[in-house]
mmCIF file of C-alpha atoms in Angstrom:
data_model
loop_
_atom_site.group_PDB
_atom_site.id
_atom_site.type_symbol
_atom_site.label_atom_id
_atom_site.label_comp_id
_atom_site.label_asym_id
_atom_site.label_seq_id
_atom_site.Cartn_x
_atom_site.Cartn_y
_atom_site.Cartn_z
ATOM 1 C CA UNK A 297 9.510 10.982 13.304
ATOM 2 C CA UNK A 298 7.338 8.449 15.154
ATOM 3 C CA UNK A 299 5.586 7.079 11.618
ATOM 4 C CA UNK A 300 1.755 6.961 10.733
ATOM 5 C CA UNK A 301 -0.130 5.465 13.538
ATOM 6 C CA UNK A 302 -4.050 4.228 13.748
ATOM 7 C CA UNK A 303 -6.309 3.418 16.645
ATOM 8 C CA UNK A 304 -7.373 1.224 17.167
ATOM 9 C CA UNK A 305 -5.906 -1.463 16.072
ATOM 10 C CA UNK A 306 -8.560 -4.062 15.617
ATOM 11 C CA UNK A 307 -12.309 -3.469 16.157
ATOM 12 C CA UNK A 308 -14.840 -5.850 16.099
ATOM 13 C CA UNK A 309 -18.421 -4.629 15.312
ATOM 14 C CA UNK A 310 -21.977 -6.125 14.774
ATOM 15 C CA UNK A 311 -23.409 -5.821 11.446
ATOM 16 C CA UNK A 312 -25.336 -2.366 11.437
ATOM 17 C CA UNK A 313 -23.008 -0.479 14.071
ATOM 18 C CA UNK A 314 -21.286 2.551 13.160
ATOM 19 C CA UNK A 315 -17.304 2.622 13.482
ATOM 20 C CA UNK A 316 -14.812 5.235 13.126
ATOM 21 C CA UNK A 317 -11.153 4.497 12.578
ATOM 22 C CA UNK A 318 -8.239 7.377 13.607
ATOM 23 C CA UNK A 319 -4.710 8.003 11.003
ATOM 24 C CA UNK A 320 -2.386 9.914 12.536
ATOM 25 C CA UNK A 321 0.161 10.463 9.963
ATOM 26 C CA UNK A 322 3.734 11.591 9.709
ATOM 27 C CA UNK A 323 4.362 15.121 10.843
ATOM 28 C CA UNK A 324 4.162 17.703 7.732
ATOM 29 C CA UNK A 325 3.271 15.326 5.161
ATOM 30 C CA UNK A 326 0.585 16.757 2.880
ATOM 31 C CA UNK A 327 -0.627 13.651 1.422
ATOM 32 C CA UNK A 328 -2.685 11.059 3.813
ATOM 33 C CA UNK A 329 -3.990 8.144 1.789
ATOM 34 C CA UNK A 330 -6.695 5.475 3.213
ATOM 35 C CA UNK A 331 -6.777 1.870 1.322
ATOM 36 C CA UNK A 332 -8.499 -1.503 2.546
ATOM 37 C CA UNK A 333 -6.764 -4.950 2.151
ATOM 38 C CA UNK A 334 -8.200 -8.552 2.238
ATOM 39 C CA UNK A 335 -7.363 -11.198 2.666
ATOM 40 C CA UNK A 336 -4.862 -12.865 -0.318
ATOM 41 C CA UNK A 337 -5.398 -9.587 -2.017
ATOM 42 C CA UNK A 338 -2.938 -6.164 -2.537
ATOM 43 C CA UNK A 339 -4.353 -2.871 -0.691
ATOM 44 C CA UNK A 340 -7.312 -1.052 -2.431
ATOM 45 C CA UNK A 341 -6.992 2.492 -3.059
ATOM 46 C CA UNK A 342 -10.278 3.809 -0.630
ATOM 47 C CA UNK A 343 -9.677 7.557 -0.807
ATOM 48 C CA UNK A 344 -7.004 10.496 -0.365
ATOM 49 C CA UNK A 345 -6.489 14.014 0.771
ATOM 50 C CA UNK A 346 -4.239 16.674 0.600
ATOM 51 C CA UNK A 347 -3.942 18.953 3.513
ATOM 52 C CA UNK A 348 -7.841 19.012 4.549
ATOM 53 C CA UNK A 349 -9.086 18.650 0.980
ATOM 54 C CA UNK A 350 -10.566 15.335 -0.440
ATOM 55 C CA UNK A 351 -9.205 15.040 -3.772
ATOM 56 C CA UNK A 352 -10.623 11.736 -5.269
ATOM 57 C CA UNK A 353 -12.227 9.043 -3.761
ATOM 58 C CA UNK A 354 -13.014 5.339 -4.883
ATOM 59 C CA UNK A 355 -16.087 4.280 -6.949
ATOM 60 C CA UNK A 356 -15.945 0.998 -4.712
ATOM 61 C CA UNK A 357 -17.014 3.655 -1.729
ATOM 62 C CA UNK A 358 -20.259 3.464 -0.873
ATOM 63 C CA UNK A 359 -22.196 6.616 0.301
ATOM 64 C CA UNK A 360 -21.732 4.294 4.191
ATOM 65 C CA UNK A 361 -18.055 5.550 4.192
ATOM 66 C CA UNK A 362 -17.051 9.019 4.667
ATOM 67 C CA UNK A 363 -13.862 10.196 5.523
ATOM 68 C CA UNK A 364 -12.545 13.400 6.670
ATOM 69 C CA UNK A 365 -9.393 15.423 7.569
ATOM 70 C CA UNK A 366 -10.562 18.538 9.580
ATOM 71 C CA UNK A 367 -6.944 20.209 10.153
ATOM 72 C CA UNK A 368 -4.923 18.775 7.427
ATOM 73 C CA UNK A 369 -3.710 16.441 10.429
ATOM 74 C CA UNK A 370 -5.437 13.717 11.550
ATOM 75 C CA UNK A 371 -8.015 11.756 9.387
ATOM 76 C CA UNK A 372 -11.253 9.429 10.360
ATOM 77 C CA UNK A 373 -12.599 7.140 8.555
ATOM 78 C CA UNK A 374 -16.183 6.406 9.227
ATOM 79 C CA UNK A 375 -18.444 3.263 7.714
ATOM 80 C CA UNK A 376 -22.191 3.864 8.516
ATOM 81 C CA UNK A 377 -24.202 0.405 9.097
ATOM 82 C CA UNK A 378 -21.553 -1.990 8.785
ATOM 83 C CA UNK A 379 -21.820 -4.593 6.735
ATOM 84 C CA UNK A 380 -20.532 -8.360 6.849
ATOM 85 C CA UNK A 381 -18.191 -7.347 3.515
ATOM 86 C CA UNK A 382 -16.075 -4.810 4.826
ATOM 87 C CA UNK A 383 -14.320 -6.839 6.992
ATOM 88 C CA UNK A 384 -10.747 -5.879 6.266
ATOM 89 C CA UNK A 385 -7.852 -4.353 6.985
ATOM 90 C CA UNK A 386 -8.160 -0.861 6.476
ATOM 91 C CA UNK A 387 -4.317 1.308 5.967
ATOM 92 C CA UNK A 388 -3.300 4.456 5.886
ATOM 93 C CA UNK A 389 -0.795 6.187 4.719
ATOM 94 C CA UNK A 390 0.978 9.280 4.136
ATOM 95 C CA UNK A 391 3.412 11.054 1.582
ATOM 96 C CA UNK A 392 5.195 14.382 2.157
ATOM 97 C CA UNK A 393 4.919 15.774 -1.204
ATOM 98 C CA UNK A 394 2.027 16.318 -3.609
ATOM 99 C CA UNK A 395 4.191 14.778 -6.554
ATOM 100 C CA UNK A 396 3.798 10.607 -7.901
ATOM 101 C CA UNK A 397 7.457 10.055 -7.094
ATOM 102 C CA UNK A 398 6.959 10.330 -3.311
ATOM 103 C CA UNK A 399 6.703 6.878 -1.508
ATOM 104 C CA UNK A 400 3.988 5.893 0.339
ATOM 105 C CA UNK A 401 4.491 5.330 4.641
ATOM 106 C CA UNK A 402 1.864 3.123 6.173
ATOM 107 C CA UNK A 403 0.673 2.998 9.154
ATOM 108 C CA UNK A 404 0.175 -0.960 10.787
ATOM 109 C CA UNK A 405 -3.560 -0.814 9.768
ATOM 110 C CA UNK A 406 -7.103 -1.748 11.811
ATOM 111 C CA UNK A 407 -8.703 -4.925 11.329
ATOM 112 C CA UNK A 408 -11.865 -4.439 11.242
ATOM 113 C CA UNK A 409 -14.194 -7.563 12.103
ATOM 114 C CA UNK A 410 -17.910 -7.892 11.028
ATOM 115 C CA UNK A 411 -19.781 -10.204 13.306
ATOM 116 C CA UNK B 112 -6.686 2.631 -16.050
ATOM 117 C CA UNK B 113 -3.675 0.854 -14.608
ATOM 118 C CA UNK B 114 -3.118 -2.550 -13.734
ATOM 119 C CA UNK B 115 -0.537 -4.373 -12.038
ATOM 120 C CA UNK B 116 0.103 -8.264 -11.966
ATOM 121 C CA UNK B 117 2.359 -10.411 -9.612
ATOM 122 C CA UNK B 118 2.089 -13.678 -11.550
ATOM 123 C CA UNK B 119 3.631 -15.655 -8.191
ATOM 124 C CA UNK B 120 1.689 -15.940 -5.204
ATOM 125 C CA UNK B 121 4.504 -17.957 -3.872
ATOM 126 C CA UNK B 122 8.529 -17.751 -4.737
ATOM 127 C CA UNK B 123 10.608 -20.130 -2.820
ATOM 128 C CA UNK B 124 14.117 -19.804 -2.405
ATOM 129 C CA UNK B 125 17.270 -21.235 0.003
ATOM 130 C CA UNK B 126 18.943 -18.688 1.644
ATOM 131 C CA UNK B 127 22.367 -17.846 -0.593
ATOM 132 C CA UNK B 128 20.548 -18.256 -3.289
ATOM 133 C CA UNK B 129 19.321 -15.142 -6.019
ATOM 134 C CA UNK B 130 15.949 -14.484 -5.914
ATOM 135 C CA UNK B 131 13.409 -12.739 -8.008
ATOM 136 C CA UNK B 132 10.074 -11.432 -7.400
ATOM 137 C CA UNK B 133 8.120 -10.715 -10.639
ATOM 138 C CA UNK B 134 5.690 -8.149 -11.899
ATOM 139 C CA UNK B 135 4.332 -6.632 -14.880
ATOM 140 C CA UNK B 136 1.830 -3.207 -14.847
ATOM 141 C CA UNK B 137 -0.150 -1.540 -17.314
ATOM 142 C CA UNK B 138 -0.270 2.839 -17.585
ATOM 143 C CA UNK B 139 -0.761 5.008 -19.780
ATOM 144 C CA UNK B 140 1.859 7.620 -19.322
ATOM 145 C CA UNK B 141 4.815 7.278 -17.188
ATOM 146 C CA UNK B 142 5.022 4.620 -15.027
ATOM 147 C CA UNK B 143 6.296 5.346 -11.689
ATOM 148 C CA UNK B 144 6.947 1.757 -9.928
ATOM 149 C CA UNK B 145 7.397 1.243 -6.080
ATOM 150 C CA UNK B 146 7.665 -2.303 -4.462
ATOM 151 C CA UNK B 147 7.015 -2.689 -0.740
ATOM 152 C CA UNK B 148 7.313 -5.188 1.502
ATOM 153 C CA UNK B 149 4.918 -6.606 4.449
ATOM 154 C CA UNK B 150 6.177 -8.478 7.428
ATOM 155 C CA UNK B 151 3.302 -9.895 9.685
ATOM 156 C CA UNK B 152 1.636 -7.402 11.812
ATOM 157 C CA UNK B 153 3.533 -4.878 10.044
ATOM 158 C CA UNK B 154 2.639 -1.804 7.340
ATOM 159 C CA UNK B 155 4.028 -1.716 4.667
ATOM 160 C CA UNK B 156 7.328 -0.469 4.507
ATOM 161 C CA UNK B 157 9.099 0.961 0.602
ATOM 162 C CA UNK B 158 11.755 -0.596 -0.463
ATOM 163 C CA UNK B 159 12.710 0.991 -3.793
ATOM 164 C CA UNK B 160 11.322 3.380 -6.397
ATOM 165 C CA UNK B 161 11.598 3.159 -10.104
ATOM 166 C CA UNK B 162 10.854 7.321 -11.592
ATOM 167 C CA UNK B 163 13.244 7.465 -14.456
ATOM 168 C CA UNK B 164 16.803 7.528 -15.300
ATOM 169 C CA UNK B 165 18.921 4.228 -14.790
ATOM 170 C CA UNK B 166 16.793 1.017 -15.546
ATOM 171 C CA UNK B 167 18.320 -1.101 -12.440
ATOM 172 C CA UNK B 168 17.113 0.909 -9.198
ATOM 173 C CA UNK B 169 18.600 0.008 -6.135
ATOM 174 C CA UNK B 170 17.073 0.054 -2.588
ATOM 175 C CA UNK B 171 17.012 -0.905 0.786
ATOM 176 C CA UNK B 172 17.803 -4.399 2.409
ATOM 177 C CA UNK B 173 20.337 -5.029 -0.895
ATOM 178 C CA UNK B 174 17.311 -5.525 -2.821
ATOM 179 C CA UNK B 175 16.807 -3.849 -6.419
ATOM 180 C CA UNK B 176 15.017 -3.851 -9.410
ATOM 181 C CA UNK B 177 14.945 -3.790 -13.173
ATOM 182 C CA UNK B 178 12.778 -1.766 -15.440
ATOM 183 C CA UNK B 179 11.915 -2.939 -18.976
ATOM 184 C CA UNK B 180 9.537 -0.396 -20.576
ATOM 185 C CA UNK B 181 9.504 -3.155 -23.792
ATOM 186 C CA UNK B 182 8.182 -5.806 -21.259
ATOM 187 C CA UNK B 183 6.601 -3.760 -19.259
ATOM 188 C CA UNK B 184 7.909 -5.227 -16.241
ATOM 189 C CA UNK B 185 9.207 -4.112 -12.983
ATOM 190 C CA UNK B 186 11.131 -7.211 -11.047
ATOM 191 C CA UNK B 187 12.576 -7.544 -7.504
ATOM 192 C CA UNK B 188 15.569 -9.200 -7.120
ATOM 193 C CA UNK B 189 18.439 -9.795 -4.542
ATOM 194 C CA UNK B 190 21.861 -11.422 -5.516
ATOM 195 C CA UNK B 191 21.780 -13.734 -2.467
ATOM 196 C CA UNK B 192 18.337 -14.166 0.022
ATOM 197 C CA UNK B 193 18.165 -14.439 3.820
ATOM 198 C CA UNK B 194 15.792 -15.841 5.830
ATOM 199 C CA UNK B 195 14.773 -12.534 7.195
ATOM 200 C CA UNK B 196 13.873 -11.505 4.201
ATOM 201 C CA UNK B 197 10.817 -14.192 3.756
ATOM 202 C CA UNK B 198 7.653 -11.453 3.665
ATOM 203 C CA UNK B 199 4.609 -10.297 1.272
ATOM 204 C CA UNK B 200 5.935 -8.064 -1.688
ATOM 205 C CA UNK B 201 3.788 -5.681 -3.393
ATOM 206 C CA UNK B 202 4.679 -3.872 -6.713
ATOM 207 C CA UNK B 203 2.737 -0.956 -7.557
ATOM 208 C CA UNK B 204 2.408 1.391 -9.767
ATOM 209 C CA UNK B 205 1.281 5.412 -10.114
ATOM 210 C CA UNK B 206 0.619 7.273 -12.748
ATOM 211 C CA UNK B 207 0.099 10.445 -11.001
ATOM 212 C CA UNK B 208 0.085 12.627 -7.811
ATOM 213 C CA UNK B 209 -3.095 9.890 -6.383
ATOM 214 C CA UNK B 210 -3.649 6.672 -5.707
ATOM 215 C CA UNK B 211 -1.258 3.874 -6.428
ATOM 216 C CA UNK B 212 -2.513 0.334 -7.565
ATOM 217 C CA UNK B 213 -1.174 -2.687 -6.199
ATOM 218 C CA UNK B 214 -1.161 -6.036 -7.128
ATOM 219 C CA UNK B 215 -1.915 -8.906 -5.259
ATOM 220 C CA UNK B 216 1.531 -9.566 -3.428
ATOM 221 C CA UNK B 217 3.551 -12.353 -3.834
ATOM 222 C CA UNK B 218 5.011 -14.427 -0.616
ATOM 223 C CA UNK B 219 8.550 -15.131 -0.690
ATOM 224 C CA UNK B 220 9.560 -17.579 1.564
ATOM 225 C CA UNK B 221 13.504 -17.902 2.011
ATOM 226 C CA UNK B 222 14.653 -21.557 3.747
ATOM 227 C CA UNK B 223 17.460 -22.061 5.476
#
């Protein structure tokens, strides 16, 4: 069990640029969850799927974000003409059951930098 | 909706010493309570779970933490700190099989 990784691990951008971030979660786990995190402030649910379905995602998405999980493996998250604001830190995580009382394994994150 | 709130943004303790990290949520439903911890550079990692059952749940790290449905509250504590345990904690909570809400973490910072 090597834990939920992401590539890469910072990424700096110009405003307008398309970037697409990679969450390789824990082997088997159904549940792969993507949140964003400022600075001084807790992560912010973003989206999550189960196997290759999208279940919910956040009204604080904009129609710029998309993210996708072809296999039920691997997800991307893609933001379409980056903006200045979503600079952040931008988790993943994974969960091997579909139940609330599963915890929650996060990956170190991508720091994403707006210039 | 839910709502969770870490009234601390900064606990200071000295190493020996008990410590307590606080936070309160808001669900409708059952609340099922996590608290997590962030070292720099780091994900976050779990610590403990509250589901149901026994009101003081116990974790990793010697770290646990007492439920109070009448206060709605959900607070970390160890009996004695170390200094390797100065970190961001987050308490959240989830009401169901999605997301979980966080609060805004609170910085313990444990002096020698």
């Amino acid at each position: 069990d090597t834990g939920v990784s992401q590539n890469p691990r910072h990424k700096i951008t110009k405003r307008g640029q398309n970037v697409t971030f990679r969450c390789d979660p824990i082997s088997e786990h159904n549940r792969l969850y993507w949140y964003r995190q400022t600075l001084g402030q807790g992560p912010e649910f973003l989206t999550y799927f189960q196997n290759e379905a999208q279940l919910e995602k956040s009204r604080l998405l904009s129609d710029r974000f998309s993210a996708e999980r072809p296999k039920g493996s691997f997800s991307t998250l893609e933001i379409q003409r980056t903006e200045q604001g979503d600079s952040a830190m931008y988790l993943c995580a994974s969960s091997p059951g579909t139940g609330p009382r599963d915890e929650q394994y996060f990956g170190p994150g991508t720091r994403l930098t707006v210039t | 909706a839910q709502s969770v709130a870490q009234p601390e943004d900064q606990v200071n303790v000295a190493e020996g010493n008990p410590l307590t990290v606080k936070c309160t949520y808001s669900v409708s439903g059952n609340p099922y309570l996590f608290w997590y911890v962030q070292y720099p550079n780091r994900g976050l990692q779990f610590l403990l779970k509250y589901i149901t059952g026994d009101n003081l749940v116990k974790g990793s790290y010697g770290f646990e933490a007492e439920f109070n449905k009448s206060q709605t509250s959900f607070h970390l504590k160890k009996p004695s700190a170390l200094v390797s345990d100065s970190a961001l904690y987050f308490c959240a909570v989830r009401p169901n099989a999605g997301k979980s809400t966080f609060g805004d973490g609170t910085t313990l910072t444990v002096k020698p």
